[in-house]
CSV table of C-alpha atoms in Angstrom, one decimal:
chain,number,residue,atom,x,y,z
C,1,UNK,CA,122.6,107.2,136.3
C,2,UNK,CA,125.3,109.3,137.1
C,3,UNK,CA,125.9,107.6,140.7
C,4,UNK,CA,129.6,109.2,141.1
C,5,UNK,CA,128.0,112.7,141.8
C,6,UNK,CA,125.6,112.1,144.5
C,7,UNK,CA,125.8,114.1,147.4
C,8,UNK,CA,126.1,112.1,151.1
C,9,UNK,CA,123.7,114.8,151.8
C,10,UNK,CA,120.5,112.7,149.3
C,11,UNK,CA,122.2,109.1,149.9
C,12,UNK,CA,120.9,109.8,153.5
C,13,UNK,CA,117.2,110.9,152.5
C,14,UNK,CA,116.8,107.9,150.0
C,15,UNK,CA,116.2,105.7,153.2
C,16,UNK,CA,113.4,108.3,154.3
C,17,UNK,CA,112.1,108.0,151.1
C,18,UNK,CA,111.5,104.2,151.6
C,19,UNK,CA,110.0,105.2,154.5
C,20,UNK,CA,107.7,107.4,153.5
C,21,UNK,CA,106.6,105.3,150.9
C,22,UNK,CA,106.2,102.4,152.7
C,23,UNK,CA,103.7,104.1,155.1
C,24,UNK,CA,101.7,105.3,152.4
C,25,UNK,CA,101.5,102.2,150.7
C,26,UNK,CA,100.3,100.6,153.7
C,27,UNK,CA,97.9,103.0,154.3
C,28,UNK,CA,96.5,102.5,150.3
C,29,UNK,CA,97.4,105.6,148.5
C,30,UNK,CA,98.3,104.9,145.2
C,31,UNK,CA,99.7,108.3,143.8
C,32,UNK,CA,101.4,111.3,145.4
C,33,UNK,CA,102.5,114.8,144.3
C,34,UNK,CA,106.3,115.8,145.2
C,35,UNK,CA,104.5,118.6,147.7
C,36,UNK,CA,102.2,116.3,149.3
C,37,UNK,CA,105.2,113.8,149.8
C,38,UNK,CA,107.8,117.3,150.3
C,39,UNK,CA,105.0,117.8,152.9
C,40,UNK,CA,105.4,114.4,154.6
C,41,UNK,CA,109.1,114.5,154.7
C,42,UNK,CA,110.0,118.4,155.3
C,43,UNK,CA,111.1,118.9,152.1
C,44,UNK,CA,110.0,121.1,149.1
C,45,UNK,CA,108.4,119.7,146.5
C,46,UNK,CA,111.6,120.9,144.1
C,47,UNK,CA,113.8,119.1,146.7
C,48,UNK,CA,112.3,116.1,146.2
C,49,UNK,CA,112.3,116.3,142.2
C,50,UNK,CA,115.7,117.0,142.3
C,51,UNK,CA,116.5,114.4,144.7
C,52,UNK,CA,115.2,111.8,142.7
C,53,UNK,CA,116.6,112.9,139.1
C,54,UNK,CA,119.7,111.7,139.8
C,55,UNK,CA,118.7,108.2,139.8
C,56,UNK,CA,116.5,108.5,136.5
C,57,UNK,CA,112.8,109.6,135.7
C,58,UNK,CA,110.2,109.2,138.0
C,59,UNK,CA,106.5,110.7,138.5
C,60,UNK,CA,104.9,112.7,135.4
C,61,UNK,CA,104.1,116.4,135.5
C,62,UNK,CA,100.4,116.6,136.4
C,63,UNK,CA,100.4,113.2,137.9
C,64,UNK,CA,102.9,113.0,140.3
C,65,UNK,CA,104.4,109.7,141.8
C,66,UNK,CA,103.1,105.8,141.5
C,67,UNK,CA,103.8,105.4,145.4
C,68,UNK,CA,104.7,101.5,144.5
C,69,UNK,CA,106.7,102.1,141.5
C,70,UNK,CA,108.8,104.9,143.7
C,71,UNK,CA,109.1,102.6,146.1
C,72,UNK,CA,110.1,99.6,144.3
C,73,UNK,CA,112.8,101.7,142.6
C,74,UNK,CA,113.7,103.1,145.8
C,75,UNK,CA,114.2,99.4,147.1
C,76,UNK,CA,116.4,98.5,144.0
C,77,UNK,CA,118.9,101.8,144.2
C,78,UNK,CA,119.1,100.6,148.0
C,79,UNK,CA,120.5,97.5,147.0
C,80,UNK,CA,117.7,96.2,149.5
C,81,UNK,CA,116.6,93.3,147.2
C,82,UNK,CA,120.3,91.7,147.1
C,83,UNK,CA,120.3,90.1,150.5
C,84,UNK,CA,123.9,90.3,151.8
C,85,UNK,CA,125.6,88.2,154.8
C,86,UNK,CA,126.4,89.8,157.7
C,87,UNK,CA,127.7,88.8,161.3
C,88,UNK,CA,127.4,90.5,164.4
C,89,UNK,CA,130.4,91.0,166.8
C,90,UNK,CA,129.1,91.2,170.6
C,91,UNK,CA,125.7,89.4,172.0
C,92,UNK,CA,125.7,91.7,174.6
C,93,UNK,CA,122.3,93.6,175.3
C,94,UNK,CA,122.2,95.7,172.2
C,95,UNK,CA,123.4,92.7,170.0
C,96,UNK,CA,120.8,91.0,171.5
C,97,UNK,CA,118.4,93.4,170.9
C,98,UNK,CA,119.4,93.7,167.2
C,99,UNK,CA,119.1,90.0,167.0
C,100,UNK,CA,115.6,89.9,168.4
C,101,UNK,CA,114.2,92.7,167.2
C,102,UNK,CA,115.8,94.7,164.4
C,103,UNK,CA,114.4,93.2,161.1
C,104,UNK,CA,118.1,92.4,158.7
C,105,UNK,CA,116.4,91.6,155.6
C,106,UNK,CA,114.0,94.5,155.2
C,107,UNK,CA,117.5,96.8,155.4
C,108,UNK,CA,119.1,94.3,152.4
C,109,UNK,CA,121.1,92.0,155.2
C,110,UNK,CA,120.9,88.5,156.0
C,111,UNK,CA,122.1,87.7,159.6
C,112,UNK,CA,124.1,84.9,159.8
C,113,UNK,CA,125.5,84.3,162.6
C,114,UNK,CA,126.8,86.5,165.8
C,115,UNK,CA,130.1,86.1,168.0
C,116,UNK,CA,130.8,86.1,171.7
C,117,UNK,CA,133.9,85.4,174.1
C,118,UNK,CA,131.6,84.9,177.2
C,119,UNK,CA,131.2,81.0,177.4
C,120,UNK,CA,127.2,81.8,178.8
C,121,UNK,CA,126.4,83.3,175.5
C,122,UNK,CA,128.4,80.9,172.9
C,123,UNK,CA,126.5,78.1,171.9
C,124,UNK,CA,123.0,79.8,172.5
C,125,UNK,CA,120.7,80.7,169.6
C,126,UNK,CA,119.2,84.0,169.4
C,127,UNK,CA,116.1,84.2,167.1
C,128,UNK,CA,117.5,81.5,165.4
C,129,UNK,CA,120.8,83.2,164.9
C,130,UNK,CA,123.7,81.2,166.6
C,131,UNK,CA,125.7,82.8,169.0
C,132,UNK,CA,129.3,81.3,167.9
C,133,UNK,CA,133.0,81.7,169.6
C,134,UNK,CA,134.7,84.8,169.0
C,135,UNK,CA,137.7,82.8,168.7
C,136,UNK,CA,136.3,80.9,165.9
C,137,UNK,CA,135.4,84.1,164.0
C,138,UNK,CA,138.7,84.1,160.9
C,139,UNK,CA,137.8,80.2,160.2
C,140,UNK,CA,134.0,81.2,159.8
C,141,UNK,CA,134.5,83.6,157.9
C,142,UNK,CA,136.9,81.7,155.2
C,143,UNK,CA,134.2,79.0,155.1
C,144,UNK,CA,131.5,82.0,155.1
C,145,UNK,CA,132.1,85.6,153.6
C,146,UNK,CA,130.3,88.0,154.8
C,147,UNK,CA,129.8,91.7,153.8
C,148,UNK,CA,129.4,93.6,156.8
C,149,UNK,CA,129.7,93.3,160.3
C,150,UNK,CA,127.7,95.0,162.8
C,151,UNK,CA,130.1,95.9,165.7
C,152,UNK,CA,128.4,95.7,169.6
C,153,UNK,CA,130.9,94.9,171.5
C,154,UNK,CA,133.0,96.9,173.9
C,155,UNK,CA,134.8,100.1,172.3
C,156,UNK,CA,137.9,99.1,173.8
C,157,UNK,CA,137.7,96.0,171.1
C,158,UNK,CA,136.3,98.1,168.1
C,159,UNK,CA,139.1,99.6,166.3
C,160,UNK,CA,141.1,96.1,166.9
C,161,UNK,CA,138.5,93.9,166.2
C,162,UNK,CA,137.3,96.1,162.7
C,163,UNK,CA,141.0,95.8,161.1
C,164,UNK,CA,141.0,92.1,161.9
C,165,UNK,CA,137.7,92.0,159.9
C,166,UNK,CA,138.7,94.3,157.1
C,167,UNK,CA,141.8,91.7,156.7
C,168,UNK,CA,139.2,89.4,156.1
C,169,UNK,CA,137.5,91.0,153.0
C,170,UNK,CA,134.6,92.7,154.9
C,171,UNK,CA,133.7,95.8,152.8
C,172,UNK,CA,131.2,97.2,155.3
C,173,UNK,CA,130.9,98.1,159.1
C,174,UNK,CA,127.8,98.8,161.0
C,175,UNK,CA,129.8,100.3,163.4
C,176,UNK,CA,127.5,100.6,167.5
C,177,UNK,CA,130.5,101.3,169.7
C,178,UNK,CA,130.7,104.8,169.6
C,179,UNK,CA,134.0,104.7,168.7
C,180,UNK,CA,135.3,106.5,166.3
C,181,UNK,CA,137.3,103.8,164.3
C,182,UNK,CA,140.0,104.4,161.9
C,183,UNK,CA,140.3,103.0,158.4
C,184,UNK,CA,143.6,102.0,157.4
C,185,UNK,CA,144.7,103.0,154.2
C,186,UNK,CA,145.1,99.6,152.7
C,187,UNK,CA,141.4,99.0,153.2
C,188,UNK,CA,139.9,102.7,152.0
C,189,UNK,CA,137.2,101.4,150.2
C,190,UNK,CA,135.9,100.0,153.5
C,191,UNK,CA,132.6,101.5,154.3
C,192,UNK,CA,131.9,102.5,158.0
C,193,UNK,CA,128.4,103.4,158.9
C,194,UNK,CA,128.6,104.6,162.7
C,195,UNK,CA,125.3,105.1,164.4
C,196,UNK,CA,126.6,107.3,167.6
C,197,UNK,CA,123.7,107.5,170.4
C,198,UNK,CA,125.6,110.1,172.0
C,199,UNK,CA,125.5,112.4,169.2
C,200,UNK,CA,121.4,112.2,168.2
C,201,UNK,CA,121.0,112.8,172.4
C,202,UNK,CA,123.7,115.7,172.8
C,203,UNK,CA,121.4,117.2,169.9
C,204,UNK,CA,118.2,116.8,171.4
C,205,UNK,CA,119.7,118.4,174.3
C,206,UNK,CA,120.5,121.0,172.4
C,207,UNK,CA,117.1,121.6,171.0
C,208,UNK,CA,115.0,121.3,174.0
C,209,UNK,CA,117.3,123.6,176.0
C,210,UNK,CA,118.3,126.5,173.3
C,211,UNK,CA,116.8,129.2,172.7
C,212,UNK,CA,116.6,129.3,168.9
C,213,UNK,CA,112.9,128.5,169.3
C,214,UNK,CA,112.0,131.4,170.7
C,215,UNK,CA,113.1,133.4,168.2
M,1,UNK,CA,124.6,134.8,168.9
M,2,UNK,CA,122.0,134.2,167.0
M,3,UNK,CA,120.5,130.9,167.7
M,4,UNK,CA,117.4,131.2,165.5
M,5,UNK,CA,119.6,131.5,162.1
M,6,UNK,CA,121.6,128.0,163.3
M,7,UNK,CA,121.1,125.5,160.5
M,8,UNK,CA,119.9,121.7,161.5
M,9,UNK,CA,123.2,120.7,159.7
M,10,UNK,CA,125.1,123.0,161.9
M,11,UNK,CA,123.6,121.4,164.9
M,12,UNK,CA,124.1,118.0,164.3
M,13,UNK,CA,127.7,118.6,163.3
M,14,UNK,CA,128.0,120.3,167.3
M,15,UNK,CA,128.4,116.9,169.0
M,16,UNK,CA,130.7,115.4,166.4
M,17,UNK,CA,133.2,118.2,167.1
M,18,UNK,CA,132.8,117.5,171.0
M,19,UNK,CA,133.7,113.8,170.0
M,20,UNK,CA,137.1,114.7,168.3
M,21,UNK,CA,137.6,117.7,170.7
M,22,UNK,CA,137.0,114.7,173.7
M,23,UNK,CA,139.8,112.6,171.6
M,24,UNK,CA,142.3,115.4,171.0
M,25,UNK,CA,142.2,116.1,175.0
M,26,UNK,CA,142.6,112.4,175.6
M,27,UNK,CA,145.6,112.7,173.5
M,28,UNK,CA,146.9,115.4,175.3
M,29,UNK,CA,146.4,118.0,172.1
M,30,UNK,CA,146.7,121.9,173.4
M,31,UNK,CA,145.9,123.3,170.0
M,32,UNK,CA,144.6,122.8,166.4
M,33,UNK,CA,143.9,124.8,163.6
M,34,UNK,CA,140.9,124.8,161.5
M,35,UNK,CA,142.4,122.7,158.9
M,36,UNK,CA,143.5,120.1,161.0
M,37,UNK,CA,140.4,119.9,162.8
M,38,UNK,CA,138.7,119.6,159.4
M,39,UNK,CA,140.9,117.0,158.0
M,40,UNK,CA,139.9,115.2,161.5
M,41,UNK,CA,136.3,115.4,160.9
M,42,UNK,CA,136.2,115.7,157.0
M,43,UNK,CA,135.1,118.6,156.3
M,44,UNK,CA,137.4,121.8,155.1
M,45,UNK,CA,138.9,124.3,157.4
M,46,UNK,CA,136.6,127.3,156.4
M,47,UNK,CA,133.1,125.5,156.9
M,48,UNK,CA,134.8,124.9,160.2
M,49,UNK,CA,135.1,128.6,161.1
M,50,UNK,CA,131.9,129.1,159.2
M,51,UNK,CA,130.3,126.7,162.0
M,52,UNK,CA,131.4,127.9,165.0
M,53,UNK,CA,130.8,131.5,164.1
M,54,UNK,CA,127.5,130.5,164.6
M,55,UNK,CA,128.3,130.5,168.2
M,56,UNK,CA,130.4,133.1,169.1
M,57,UNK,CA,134.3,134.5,168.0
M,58,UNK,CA,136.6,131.0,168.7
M,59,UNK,CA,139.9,130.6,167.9
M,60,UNK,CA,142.6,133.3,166.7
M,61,UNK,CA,144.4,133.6,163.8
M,62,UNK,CA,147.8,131.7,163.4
M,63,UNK,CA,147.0,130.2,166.9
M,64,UNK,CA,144.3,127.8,166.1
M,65,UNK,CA,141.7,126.7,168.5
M,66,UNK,CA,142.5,126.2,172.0
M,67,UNK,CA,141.2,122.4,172.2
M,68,UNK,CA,140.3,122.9,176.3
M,69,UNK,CA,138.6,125.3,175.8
M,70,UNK,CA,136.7,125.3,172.5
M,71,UNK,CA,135.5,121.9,174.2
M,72,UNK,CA,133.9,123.3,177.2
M,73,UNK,CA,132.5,126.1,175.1
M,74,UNK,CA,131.2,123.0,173.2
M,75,UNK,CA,129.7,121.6,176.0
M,76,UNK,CA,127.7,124.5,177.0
M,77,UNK,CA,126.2,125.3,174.0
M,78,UNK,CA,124.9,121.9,173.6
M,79,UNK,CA,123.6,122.7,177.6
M,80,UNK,CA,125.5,119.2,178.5
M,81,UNK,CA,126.5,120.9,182.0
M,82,UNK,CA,122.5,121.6,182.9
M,83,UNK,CA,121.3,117.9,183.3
M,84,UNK,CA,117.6,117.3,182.5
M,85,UNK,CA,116.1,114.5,184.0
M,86,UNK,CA,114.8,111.7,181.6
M,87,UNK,CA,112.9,108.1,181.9
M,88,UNK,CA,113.0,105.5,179.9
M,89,UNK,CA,109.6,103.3,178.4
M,90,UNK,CA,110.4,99.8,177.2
M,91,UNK,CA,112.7,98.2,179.4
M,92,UNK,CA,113.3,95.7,177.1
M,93,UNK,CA,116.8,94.4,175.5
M,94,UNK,CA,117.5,97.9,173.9
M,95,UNK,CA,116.2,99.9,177.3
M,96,UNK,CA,118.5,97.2,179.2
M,97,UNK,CA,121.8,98.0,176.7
M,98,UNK,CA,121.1,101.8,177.1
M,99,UNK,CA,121.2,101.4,181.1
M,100,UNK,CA,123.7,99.7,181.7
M,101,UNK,CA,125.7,100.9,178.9
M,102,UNK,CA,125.0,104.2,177.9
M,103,UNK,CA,126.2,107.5,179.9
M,104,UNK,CA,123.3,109.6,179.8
M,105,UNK,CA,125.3,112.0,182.2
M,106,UNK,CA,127.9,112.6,179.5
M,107,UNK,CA,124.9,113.3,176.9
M,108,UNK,CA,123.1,115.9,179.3
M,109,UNK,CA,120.5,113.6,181.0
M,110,UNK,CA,120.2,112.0,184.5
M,111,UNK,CA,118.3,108.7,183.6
M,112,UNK,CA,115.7,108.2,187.0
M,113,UNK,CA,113.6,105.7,185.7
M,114,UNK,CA,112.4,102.9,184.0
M,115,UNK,CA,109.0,101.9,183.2
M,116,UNK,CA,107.7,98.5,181.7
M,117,UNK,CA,104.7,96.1,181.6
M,118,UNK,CA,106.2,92.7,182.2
M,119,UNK,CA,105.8,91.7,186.0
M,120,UNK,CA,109.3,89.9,185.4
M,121,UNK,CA,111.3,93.2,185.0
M,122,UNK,CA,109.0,95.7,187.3
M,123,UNK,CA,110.4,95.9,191.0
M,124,UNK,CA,113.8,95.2,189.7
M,125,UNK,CA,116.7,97.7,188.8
M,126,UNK,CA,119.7,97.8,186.2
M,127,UNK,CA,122.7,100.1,187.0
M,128,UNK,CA,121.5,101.3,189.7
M,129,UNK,CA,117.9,102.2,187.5
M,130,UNK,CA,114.6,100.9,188.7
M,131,UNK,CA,112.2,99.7,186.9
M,132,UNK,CA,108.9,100.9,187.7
M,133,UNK,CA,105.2,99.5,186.6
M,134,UNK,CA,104.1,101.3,183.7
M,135,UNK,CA,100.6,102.0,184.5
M,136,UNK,CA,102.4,104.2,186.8
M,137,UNK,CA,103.7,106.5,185.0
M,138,UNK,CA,101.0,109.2,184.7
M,139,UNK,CA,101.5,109.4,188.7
M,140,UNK,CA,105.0,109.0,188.5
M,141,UNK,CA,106.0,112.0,186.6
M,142,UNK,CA,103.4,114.4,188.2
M,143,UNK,CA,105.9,113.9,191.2
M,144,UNK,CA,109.2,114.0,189.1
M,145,UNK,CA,109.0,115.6,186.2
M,146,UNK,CA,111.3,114.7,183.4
M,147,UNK,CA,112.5,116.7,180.1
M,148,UNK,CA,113.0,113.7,177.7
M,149,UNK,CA,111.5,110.4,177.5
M,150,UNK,CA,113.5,107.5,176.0
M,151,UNK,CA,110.9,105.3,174.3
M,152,UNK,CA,112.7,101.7,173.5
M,153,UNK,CA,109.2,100.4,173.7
M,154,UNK,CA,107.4,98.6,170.9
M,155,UNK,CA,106.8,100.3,167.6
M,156,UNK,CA,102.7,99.5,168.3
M,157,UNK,CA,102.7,101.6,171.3
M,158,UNK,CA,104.6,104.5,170.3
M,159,UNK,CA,102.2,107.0,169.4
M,160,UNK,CA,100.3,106.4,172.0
M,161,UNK,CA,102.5,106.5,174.5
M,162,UNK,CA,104.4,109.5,172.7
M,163,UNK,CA,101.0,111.6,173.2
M,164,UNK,CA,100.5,110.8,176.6
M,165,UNK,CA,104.1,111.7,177.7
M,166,UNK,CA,103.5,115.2,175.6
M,167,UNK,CA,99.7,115.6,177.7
M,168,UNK,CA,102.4,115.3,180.8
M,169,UNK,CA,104.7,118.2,180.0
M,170,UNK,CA,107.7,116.0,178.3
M,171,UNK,CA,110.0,118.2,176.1
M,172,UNK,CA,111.6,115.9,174.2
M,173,UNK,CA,111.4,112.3,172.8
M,174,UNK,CA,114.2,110.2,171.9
M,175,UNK,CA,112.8,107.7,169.8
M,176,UNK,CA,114.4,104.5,169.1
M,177,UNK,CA,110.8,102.4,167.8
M,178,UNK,CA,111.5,102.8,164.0
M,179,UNK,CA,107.8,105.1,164.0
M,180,UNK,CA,107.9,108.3,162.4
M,181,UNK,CA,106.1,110.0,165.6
M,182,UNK,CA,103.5,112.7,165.0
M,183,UNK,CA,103.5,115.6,167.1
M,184,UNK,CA,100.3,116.9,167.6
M,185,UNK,CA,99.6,120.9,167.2
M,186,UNK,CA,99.0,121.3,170.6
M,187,UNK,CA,102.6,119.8,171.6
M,188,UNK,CA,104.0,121.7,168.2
M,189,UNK,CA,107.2,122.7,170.6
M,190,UNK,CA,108.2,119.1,171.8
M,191,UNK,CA,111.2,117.5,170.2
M,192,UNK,CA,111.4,114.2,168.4
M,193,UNK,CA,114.6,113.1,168.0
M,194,UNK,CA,114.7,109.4,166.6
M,195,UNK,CA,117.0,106.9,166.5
M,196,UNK,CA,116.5,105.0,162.2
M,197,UNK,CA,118.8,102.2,162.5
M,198,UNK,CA,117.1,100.7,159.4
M,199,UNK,CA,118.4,104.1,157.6
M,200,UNK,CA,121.5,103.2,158.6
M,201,UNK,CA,121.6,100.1,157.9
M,202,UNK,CA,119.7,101.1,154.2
M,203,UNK,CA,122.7,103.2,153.8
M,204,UNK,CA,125.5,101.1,154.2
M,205,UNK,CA,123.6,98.8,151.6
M,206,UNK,CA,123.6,101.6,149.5
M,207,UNK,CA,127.4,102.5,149.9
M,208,UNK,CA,128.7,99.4,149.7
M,209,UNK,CA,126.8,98.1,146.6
M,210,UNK,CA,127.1,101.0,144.8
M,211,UNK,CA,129.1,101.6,141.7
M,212,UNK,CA,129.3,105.4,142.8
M,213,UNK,CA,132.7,104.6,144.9
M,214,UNK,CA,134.0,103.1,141.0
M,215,UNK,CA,133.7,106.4,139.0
């Protein structure tokens, strides 16, 4: 595996791969050809072999895929299988709703534990999850690393608040604020995974409204 | 300009350079040139005049790009300045963080309702957005049609749901269930546009796990 020379571009299809995989394992098929599952994703079937060859050998010519081998070793490149701590920062409605609703462990994260400053929220539990004191947040995480930090709080706290944590060893940030944050240049291996809302909407605006299907 | 030649790469670049066109106006920026622009956004200063080719003649050589006005051009071609009207299904904690914290405005919508099933939440309003009884909706957007539909809704009543809003004339979907939504043939011209956070999520498990970032 020659991980150092894959493209952003497939490290964002492996998860649709899981997917996809996932949905036709519940559904009971055993085996798929790259077209059929080229087919499924948007992809060509050439796409997909390629994809995959850079994590090893997969599928046999004439055969195709074992849809719960594939996905197994899908799950294992992910990482998804070493459950990692995270904390959230912000149990405001969309921390909330992450807490309730978004399953951590099927994405390779263990929830630990989420942070507040509004006295209403501290001390509450959340799907089990505690809702703890910001203010407590550099004590609890010496007693309890954590790898990644999930960031719903205000934006005007983001950039502030993700340096803080990077100080504190966290190597990745799930980043909900919108903001753009900046990674200082002592802490460049810091991954930031920023899921901007605005963007995905702006480009559905775009899409419903242009022309370009038309043409 | 040929909008039928515009690459779905292309397009979802479009509201990350109104993002750092938005911060270089915030910062009082009058100009910047294609490189600079790039290093901003990590990409290189030809596939930024590559990009907005797509669009039309920006920018002059040895000058830069004009960040004012490159911006609004921005905005138009993403049809931000024509809002659509758009309701939201699930009103829920993810439907409550959206209204109350997201500006749809900004993203080309005018959110005018909500709609949900619990008897707690119909009848009341967040932000200024009522929530409506679901088993109203049919009657509700015969009388006020909408472009988009936000579905925060549970995953198990997405499809559904999704099908009915296409029977009613929606445009586009913005999906935030975690379901891969079919669109049926009849509706072939109806957007999707969903929201993976477990892709992101998946991602970030990947990047920060993987020995890629060593070689």
């Amino acid at each position: 595996m020659k991980k150092g020379k894959i493209s952003n571009a497939v490290i964002r299809r492996l998860p649709r791969y899981c997917r996809n995989l996932a949905a036709l394992r519940r559904e009971g098929v055993q085996r798929i050809s790259s077209s059929a599952l080229g087919q499924n994703m948007g992809l060509t079937a050439s796409q997909i072999r390629q994809d995959l060859s850079c994590f090893g050998e997969f599928g046999q010519q004439g055969y195709g895929y074992n849809v719960e081998s594939l996905y197994q070793e899908l799950y294992e490149i992910l990482y998804l299988h070493q459950k990692k701590e995270a904390v959230l920062i912000g149990a405001g409605n969309l921390g909330r709703a992450l807490m309730q609703n978004f399953n951590f462990l099927d994405s390779g994260f263990h929830l630990a534990a989420a942070f507040d400053t509004d006295p209403e929220r501290i001390g509450t539990q959340i799907n089990g999850i505690p809702v703890l004191d910001a203010a407590g947040l550099t004590a609890y995480l010496e007693e309890h690393p954590a790898s990644v930090a999930v960031l719903t709080l205000p934006a005007r706290f983001a950039q502030e608040t993700a340096e803080q944590l990077m100080e504190q060893g966290i190597r990745g940030i799930w980043n909900f604020t919108n903001y753009d944050l900046d990674v200082p240049e002592a802490h460049a291996d810091v991954v930031v995974e920023s899921l901007h809302f605005s963007d995905s909407l702006r480009v559905l605006s775009y899409l419903i409204d242009s022309p370009a299907k038309d043409v």
